[in-house]
CSV table of N, CA and C and ligand atoms in Angstrom, one decimal:
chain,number,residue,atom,x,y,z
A,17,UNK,N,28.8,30.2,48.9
A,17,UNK,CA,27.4,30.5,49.2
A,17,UNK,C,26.8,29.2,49.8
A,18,UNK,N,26.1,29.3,51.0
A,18,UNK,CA,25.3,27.9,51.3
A,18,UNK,C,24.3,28.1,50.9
A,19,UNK,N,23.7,26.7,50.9
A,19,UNK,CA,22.6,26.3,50.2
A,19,UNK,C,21.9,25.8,51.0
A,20,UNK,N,20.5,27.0,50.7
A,20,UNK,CA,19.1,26.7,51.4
A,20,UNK,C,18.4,25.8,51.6
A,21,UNK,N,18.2,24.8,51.6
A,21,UNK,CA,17.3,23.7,52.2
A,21,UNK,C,16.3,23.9,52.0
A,22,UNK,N,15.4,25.3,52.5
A,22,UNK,CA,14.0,25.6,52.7
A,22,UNK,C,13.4,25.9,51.0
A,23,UNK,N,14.3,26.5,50.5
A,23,UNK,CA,13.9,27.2,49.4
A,23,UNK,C,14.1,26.9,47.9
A,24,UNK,N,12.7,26.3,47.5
A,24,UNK,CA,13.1,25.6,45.9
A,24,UNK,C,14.0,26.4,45.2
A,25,UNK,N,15.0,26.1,43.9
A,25,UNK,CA,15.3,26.2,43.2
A,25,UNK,C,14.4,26.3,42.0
A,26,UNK,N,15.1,28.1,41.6
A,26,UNK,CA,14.3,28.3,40.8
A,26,UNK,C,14.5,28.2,39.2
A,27,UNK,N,14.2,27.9,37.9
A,27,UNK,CA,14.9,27.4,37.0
A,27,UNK,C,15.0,28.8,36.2
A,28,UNK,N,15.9,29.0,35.9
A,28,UNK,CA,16.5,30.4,35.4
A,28,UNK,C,16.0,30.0,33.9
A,29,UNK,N,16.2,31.2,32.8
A,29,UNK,CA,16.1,31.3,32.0
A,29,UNK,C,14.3,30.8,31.4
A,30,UNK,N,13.2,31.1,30.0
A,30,UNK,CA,12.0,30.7,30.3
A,30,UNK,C,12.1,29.7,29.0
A,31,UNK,N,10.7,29.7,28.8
A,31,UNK,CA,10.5,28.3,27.4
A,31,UNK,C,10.8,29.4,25.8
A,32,UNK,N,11.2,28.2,25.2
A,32,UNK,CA,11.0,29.0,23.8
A,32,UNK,C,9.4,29.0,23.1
A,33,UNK,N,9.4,30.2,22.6
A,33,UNK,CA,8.3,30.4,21.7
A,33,UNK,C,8.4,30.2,20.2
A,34,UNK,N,7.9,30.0,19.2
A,34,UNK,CA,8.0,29.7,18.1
A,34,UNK,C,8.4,31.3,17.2
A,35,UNK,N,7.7,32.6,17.7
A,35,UNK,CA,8.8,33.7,17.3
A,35,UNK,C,10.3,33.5,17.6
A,36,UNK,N,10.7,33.1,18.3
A,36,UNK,CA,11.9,32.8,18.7
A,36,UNK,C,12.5,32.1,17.7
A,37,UNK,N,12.5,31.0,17.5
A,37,UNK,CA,12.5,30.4,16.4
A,37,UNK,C,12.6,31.1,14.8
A,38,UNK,N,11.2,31.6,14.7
A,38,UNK,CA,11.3,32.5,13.4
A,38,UNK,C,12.3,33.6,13.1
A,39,UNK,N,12.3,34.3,14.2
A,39,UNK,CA,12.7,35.8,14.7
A,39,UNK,C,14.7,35.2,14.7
A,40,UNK,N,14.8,34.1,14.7
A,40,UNK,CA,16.5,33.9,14.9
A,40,UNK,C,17.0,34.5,16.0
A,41,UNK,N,16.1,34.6,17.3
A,41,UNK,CA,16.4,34.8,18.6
A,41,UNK,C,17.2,33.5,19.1
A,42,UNK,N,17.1,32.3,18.6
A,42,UNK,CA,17.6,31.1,19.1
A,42,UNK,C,18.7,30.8,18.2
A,43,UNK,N,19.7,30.1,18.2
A,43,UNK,CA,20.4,29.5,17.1
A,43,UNK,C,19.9,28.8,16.9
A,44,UNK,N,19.4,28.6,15.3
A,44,UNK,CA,18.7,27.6,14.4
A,44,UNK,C,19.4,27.0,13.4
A,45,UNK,N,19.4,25.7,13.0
A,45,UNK,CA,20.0,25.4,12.0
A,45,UNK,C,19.0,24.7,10.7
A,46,UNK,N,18.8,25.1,9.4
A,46,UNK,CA,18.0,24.7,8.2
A,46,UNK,C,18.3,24.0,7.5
A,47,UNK,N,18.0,23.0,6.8
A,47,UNK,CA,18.2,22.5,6.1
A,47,UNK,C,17.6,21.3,5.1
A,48,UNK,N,17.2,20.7,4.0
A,48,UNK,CA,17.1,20.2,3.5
A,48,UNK,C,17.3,18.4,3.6
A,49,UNK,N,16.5,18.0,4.1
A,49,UNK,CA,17.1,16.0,4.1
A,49,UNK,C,17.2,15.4,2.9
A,50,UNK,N,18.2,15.1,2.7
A,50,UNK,CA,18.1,14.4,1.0
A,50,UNK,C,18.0,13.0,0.7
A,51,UNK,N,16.8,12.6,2.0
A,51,UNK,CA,16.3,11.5,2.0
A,51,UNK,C,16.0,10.5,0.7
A,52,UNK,N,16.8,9.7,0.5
A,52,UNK,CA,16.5,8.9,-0.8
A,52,UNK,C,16.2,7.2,0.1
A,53,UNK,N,14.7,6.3,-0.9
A,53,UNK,CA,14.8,5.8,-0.5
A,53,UNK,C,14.5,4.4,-1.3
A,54,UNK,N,15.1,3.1,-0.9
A,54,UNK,CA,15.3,2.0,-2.7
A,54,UNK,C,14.5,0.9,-1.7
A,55,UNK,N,13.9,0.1,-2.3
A,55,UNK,CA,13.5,-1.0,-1.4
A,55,UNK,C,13.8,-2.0,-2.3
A,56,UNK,N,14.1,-3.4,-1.5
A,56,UNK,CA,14.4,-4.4,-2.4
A,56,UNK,C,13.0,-5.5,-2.5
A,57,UNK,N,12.2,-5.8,-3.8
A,57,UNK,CA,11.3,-6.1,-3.9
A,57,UNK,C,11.3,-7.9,-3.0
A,58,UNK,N,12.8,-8.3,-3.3
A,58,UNK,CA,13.0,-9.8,-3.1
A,58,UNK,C,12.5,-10.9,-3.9
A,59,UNK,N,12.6,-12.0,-4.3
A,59,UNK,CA,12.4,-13.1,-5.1
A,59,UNK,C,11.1,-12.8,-5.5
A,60,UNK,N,10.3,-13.1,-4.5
A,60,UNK,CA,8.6,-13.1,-5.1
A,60,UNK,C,8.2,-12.1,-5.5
A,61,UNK,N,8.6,-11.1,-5.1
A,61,UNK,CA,7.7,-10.1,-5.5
A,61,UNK,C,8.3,-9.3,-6.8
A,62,UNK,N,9.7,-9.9,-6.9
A,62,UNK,CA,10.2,-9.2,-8.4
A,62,UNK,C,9.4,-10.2,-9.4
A,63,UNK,N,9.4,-11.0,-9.3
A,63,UNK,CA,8.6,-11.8,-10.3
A,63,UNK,C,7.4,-11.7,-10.4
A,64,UNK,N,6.6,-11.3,-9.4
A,64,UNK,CA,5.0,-10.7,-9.2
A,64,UNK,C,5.0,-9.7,-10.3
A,65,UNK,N,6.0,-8.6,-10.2
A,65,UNK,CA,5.4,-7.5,-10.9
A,65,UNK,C,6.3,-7.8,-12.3
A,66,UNK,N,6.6,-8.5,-12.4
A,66,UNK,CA,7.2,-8.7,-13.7
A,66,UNK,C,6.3,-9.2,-14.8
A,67,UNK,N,6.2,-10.4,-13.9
A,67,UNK,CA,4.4,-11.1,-14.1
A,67,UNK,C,3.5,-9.7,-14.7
A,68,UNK,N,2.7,-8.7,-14.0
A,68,UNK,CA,2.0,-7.6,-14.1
A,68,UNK,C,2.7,-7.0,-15.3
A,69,UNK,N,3.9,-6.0,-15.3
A,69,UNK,CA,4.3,-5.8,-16.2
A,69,UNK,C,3.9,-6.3,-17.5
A,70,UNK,N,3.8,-7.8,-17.9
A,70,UNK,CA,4.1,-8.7,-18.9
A,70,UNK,C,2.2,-9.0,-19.3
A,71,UNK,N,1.6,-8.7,-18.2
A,71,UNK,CA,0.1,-8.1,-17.7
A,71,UNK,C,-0.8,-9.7,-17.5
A,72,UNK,N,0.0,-10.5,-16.3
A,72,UNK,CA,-0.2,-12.0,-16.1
A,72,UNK,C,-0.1,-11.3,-14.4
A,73,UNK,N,-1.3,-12.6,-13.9
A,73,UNK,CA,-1.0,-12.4,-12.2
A,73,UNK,C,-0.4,-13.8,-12.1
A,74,UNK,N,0.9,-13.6,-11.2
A,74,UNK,CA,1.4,-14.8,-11.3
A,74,UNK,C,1.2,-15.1,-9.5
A,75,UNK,N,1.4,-16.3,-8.6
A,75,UNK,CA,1.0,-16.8,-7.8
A,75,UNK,C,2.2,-17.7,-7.2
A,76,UNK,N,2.5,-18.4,-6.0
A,76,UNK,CA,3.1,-19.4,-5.6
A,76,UNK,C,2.3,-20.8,-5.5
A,77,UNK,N,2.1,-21.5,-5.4
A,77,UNK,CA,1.7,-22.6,-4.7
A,77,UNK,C,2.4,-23.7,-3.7
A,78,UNK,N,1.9,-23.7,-2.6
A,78,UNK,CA,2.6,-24.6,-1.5
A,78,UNK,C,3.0,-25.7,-2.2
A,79,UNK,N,3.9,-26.2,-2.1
A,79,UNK,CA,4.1,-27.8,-2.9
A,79,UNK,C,3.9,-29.0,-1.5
A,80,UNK,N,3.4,-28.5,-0.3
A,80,UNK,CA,3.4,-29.2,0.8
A,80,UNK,C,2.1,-29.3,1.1
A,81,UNK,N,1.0,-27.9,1.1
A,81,UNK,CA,-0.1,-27.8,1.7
A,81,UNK,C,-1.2,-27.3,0.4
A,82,UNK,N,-0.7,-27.1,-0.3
A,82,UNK,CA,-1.5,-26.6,-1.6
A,82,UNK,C,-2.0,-25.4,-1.6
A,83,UNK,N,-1.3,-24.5,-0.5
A,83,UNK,CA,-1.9,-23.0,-0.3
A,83,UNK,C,-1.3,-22.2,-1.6
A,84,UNK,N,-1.9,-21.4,-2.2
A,84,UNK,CA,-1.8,-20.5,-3.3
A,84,UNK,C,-1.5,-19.1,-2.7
A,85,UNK,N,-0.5,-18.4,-3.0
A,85,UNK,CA,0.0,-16.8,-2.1
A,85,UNK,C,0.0,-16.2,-3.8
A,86,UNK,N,-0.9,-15.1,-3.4
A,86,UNK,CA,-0.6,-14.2,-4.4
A,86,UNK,C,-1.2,-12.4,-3.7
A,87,UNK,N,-0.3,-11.9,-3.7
A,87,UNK,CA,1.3,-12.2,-4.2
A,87,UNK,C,1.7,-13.6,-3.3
A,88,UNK,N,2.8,-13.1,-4.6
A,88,UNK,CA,3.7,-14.6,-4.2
A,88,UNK,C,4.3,-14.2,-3.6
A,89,UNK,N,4.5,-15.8,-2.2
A,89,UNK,CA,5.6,-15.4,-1.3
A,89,UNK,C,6.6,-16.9,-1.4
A,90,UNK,N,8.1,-16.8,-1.3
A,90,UNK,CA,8.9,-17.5,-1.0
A,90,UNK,C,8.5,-18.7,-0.4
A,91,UNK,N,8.5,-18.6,0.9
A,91,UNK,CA,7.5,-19.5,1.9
A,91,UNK,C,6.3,-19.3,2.2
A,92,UNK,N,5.8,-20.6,2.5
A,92,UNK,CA,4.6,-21.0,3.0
A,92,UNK,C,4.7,-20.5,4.6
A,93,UNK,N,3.5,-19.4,4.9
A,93,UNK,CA,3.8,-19.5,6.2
A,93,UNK,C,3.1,-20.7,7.2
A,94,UNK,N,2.2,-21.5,6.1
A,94,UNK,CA,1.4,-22.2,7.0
A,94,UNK,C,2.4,-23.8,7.3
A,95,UNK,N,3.5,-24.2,6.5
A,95,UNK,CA,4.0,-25.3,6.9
A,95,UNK,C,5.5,-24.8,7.0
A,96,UNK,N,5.5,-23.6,6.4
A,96,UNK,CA,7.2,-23.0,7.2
A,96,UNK,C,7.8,-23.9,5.7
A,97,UNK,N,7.6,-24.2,4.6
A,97,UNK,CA,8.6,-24.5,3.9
A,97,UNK,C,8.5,-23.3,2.4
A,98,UNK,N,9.6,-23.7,1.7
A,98,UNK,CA,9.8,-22.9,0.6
A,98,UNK,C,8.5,-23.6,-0.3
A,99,UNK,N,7.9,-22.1,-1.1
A,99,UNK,CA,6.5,-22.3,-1.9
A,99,UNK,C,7.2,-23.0,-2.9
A,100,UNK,N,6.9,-24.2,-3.7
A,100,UNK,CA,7.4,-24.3,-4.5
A,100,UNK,C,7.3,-24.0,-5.8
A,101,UNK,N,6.2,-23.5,-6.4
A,101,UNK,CA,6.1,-23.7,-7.9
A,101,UNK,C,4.8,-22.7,-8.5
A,102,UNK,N,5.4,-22.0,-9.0
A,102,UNK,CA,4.9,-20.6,-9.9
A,102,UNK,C,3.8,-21.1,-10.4
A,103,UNK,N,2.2,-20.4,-10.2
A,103,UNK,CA,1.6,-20.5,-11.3
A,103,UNK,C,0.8,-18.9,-11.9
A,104,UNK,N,0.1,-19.7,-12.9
A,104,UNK,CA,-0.9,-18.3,-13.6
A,104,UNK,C,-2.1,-18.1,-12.8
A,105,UNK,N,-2.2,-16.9,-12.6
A,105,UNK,CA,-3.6,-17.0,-12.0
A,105,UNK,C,-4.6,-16.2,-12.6
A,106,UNK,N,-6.0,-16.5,-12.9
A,106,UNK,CA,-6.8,-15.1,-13.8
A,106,UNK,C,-6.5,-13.5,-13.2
A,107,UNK,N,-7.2,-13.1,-14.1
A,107,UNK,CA,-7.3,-11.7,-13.7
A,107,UNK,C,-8.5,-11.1,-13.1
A,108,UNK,N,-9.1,-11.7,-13.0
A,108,UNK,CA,-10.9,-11.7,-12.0
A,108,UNK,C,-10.7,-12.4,-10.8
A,109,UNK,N,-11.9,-11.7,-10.0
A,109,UNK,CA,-11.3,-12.7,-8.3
A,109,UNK,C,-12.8,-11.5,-8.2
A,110,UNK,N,-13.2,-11.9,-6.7
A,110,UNK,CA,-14.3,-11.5,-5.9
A,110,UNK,C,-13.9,-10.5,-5.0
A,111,UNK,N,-14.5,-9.8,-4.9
A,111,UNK,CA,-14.6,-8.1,-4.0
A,111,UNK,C,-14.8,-8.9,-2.7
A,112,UNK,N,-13.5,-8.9,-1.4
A,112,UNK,CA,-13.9,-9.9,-0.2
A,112,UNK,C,-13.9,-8.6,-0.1
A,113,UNK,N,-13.8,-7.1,0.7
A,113,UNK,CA,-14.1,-6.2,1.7
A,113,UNK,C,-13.4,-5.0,0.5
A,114,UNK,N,-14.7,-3.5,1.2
A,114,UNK,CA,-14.1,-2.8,0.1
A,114,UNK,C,-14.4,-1.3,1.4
A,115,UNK,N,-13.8,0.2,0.5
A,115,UNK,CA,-14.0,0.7,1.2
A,115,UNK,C,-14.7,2.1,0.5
A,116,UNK,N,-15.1,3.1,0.8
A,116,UNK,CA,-15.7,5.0,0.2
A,116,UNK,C,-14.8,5.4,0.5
A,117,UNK,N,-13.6,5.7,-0.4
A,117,UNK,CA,-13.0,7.0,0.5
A,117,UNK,C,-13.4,7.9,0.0
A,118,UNK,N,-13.5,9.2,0.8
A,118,UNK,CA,-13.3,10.3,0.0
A,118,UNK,C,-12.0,11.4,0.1
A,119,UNK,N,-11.1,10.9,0.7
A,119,UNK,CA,-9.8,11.3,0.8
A,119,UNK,C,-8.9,11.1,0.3
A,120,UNK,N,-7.6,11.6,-0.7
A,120,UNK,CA,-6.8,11.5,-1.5
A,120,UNK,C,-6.2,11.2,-0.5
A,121,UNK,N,-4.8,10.6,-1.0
A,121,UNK,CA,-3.7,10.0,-0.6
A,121,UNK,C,-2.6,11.6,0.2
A,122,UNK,N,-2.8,12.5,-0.4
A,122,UNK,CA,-2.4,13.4,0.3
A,122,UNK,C,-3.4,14.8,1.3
A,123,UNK,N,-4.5,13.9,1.7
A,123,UNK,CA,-5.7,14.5,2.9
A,123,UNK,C,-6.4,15.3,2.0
A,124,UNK,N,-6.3,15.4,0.7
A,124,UNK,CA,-7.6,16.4,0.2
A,124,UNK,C,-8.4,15.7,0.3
A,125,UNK,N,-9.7,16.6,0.3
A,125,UNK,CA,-11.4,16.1,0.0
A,125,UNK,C,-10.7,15.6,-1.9
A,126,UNK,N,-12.2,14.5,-2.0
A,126,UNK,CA,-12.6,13.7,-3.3
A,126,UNK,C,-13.8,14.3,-3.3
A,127,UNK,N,-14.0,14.7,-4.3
A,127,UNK,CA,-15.9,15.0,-5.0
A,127,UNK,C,-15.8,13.6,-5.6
A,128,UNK,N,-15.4,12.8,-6.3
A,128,UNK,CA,-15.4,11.2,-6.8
A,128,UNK,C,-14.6,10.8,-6.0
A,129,UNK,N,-15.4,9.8,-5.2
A,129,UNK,CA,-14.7,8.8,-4.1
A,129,UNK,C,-14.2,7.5,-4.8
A,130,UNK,N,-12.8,7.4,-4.1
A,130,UNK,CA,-12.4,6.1,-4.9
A,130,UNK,C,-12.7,5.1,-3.9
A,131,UNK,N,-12.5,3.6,-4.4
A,131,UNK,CA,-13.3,2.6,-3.6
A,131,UNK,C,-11.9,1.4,-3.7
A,132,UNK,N,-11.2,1.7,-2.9
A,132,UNK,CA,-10.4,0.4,-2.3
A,132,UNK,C,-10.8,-0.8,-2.3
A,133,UNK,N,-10.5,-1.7,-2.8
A,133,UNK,CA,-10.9,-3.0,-2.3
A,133,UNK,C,-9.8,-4.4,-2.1
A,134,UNK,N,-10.3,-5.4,-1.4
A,134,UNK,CA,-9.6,-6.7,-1.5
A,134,UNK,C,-10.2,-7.4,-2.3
A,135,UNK,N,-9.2,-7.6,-3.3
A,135,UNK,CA,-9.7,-8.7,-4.7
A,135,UNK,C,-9.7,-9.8,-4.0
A,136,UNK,N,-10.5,-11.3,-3.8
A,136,UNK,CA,-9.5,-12.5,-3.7
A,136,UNK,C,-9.6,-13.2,-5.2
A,137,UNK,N,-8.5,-13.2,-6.0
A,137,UNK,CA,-8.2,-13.9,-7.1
A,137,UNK,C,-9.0,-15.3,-7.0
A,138,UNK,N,-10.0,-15.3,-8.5
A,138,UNK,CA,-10.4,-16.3,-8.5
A,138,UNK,C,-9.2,-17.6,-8.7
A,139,UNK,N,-9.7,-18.8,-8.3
A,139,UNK,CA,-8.7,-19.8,-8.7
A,139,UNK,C,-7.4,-20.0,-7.4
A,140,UNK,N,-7.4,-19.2,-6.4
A,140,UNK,CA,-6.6,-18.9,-5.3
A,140,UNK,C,-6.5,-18.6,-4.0
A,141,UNK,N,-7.9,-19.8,-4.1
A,141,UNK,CA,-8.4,-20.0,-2.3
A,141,UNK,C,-8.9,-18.3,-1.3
A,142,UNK,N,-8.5,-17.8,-0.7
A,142,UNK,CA,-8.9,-17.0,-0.4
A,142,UNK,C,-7.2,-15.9,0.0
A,143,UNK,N,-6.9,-15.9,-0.8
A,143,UNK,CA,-5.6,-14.8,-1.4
A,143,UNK,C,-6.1,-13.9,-2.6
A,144,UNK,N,-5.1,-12.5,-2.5
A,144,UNK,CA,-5.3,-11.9,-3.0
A,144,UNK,C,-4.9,-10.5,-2.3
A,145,UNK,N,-5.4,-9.5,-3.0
A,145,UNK,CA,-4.5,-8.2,-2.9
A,145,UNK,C,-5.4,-6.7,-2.7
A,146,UNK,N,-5.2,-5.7,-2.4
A,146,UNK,CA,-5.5,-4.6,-2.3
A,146,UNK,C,-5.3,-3.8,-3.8
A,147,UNK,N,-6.8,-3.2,-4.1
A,147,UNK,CA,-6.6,-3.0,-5.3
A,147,UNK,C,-8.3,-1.4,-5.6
A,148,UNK,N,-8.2,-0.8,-6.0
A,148,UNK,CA,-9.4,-0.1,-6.5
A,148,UNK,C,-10.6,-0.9,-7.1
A,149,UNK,N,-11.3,-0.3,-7.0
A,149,UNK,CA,-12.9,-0.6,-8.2
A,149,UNK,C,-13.0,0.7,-9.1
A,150,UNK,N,-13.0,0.2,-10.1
A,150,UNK,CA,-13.5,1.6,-10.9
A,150,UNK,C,-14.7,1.1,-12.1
A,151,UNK,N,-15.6,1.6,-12.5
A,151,UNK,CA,-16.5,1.9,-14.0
A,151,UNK,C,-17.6,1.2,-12.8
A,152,UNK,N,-17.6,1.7,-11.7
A,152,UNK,CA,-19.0,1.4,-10.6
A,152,UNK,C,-18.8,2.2,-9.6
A,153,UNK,N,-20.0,2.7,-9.3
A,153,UNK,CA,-20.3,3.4,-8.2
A,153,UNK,C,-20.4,3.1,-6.6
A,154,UNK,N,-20.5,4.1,-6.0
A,154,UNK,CA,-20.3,3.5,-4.6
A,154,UNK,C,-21.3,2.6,-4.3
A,155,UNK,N,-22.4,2.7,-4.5
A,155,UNK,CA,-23.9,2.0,-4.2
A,155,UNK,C,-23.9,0.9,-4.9
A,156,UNK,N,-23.4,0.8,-6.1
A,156,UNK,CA,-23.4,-0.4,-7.1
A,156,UNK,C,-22.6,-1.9,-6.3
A,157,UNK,N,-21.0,-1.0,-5.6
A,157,UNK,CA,-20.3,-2.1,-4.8
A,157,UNK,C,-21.0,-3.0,-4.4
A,158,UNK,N,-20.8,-4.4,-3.8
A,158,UNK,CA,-21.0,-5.3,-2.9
A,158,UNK,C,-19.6,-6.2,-3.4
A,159,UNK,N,-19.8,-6.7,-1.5
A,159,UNK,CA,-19.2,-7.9,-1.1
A,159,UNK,C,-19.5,-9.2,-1.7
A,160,UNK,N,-18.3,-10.2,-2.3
A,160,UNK,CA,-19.2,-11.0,-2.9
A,160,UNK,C,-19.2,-11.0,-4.9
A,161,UNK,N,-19.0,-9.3,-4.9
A,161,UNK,CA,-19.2,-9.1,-6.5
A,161,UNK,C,-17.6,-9.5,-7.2
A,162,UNK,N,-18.2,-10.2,-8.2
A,162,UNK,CA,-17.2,-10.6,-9.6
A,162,UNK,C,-16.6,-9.2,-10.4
A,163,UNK,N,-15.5,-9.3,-10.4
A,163,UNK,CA,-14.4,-8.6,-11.2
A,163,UNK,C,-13.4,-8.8,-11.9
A,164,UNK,N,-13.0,-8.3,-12.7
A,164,UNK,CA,-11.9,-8.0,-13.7
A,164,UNK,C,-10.5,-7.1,-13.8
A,165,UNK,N,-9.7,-7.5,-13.9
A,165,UNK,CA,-8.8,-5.9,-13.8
A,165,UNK,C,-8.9,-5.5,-15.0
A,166,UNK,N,-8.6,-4.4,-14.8
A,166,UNK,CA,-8.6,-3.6,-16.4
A,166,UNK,C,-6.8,-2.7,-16.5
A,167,UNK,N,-6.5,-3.5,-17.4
A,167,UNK,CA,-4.9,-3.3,-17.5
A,167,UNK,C,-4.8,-1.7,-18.4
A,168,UNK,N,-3.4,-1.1,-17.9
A,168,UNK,CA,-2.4,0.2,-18.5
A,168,UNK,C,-2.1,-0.9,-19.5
A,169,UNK,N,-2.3,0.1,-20.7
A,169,UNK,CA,-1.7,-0.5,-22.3
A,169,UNK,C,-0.2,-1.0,-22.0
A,170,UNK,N,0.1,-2.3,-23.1
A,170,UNK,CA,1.2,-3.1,-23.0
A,170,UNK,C,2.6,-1.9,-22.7
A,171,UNK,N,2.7,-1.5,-23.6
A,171,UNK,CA,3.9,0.1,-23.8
A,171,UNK,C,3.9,0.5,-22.4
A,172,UNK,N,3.3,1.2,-21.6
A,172,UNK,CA,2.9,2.1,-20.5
A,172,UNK,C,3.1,1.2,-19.2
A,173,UNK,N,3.2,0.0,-19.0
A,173,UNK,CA,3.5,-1.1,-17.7
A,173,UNK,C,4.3,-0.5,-17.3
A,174,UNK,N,5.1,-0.3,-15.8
A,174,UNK,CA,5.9,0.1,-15.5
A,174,UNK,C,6.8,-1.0,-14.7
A,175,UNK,N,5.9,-2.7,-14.7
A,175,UNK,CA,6.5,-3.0,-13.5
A,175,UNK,C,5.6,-2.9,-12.2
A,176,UNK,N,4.5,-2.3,-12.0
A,176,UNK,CA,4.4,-1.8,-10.3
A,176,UNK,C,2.2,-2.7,-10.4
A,177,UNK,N,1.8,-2.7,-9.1
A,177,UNK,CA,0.9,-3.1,-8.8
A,177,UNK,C,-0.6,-1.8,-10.1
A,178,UNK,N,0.4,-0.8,-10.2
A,178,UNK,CA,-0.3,-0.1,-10.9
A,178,UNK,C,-0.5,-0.1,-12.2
A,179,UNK,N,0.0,-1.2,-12.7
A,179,UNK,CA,-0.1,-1.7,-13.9
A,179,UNK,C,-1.5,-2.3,-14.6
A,180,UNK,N,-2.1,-2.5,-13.1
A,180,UNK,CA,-3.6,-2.7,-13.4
A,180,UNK,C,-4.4,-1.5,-12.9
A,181,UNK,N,-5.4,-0.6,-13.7
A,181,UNK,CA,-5.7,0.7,-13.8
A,181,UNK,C,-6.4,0.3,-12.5
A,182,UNK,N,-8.1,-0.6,-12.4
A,182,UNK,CA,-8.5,-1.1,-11.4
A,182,UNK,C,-9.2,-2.4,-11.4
A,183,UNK,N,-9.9,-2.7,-10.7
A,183,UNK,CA,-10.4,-3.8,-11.2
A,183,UNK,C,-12.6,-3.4,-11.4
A,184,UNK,N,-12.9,-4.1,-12.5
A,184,UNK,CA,-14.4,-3.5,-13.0
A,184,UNK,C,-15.3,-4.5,-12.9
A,185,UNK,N,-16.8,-4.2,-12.4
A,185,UNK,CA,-17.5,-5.2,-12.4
A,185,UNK,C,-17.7,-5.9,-13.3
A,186,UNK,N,-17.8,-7.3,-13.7
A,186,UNK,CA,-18.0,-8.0,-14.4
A,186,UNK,C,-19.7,-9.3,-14.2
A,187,UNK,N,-20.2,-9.9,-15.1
A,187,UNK,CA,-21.5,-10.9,-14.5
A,187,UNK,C,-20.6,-11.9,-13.7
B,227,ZN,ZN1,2.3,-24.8,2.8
């Protein structure tokens, strides 16, 4: 057969529809992913939540620049050397930026909005961590405000950032 020149080519066969699909008009294959997944906390941060666990916020301090990482990180990113030396840090720090949600973690509406915030741990320069407000209301928040964490009973720690329920206004 020669081939026309003048005349597009037309593409045989049309699109699939999603009955198709359903209907097992298409060959489909089902199945289940048994996605499993482990993450490795690494040096600092196993000992961060160990720290928590044990219900202490523990911290790095630069041994070069005097930067305080909490969480703690291995290195300093500001002089590129290894942090050197573990300390204690309270459990109150200042509300730097917070947020209203009213959306759960899986897209439902909240009738009680929770309130995200960044602690910066007093005693540790302007470090610190993402963490709730709770026993205050949305209007009560500000930037600036003094807090507390309020810890899961010794028994019930699991190890995780959630070992502190949230953190609560304090004077
Ligand atoms: Zn440093």
């Amino acid at each position: 057969m020669a081939l026309n020149k003048s005349k597009p080519i037309e593409p045989q066969g049309r699109g699939l529809k999603e009955e198709d699909i359903e209907q097992h008009n298409v060959l489909t294959v089902s199945y289940r992913p048994m996605a499993k997944y482990a993450w490795a906390t690494g040096v600092a941060i196993s000992r961060f939540l160990e720290g928590l666990k044990a219900g202490e916020v523990l911290g790095t301090k630069c041994t070069q620049c005097g930067r305080i990482a909490v969480p703690p990180r291995v290195f300093c990113e500001w002089c590129f050397k290894r942090s050197g030396t573990w300390i204690r840090l309270p459990d109150t720090g200042t509300v730097n930026t917070f947020s209203v949600s009213y959306i759960a973690t899986d897209t439902t509406r909240l009738k009680t909005p929770t309130i995200p915030a960044v602690i910066q741990i007093d005693s540790a320069g302007n470090a610190g961590f993402l963490h709730i407000i709770g026993e205050a209301k949305p209007e009560e928040v500000k930037i600036g405000m003094h807090v507390k964490a309020v810890w899961v009973e010794p028994e019930k720690r699991k190890g995780s950032i959630t070992d502190i329920k949230y953190f609560k206004p304090i004077e």
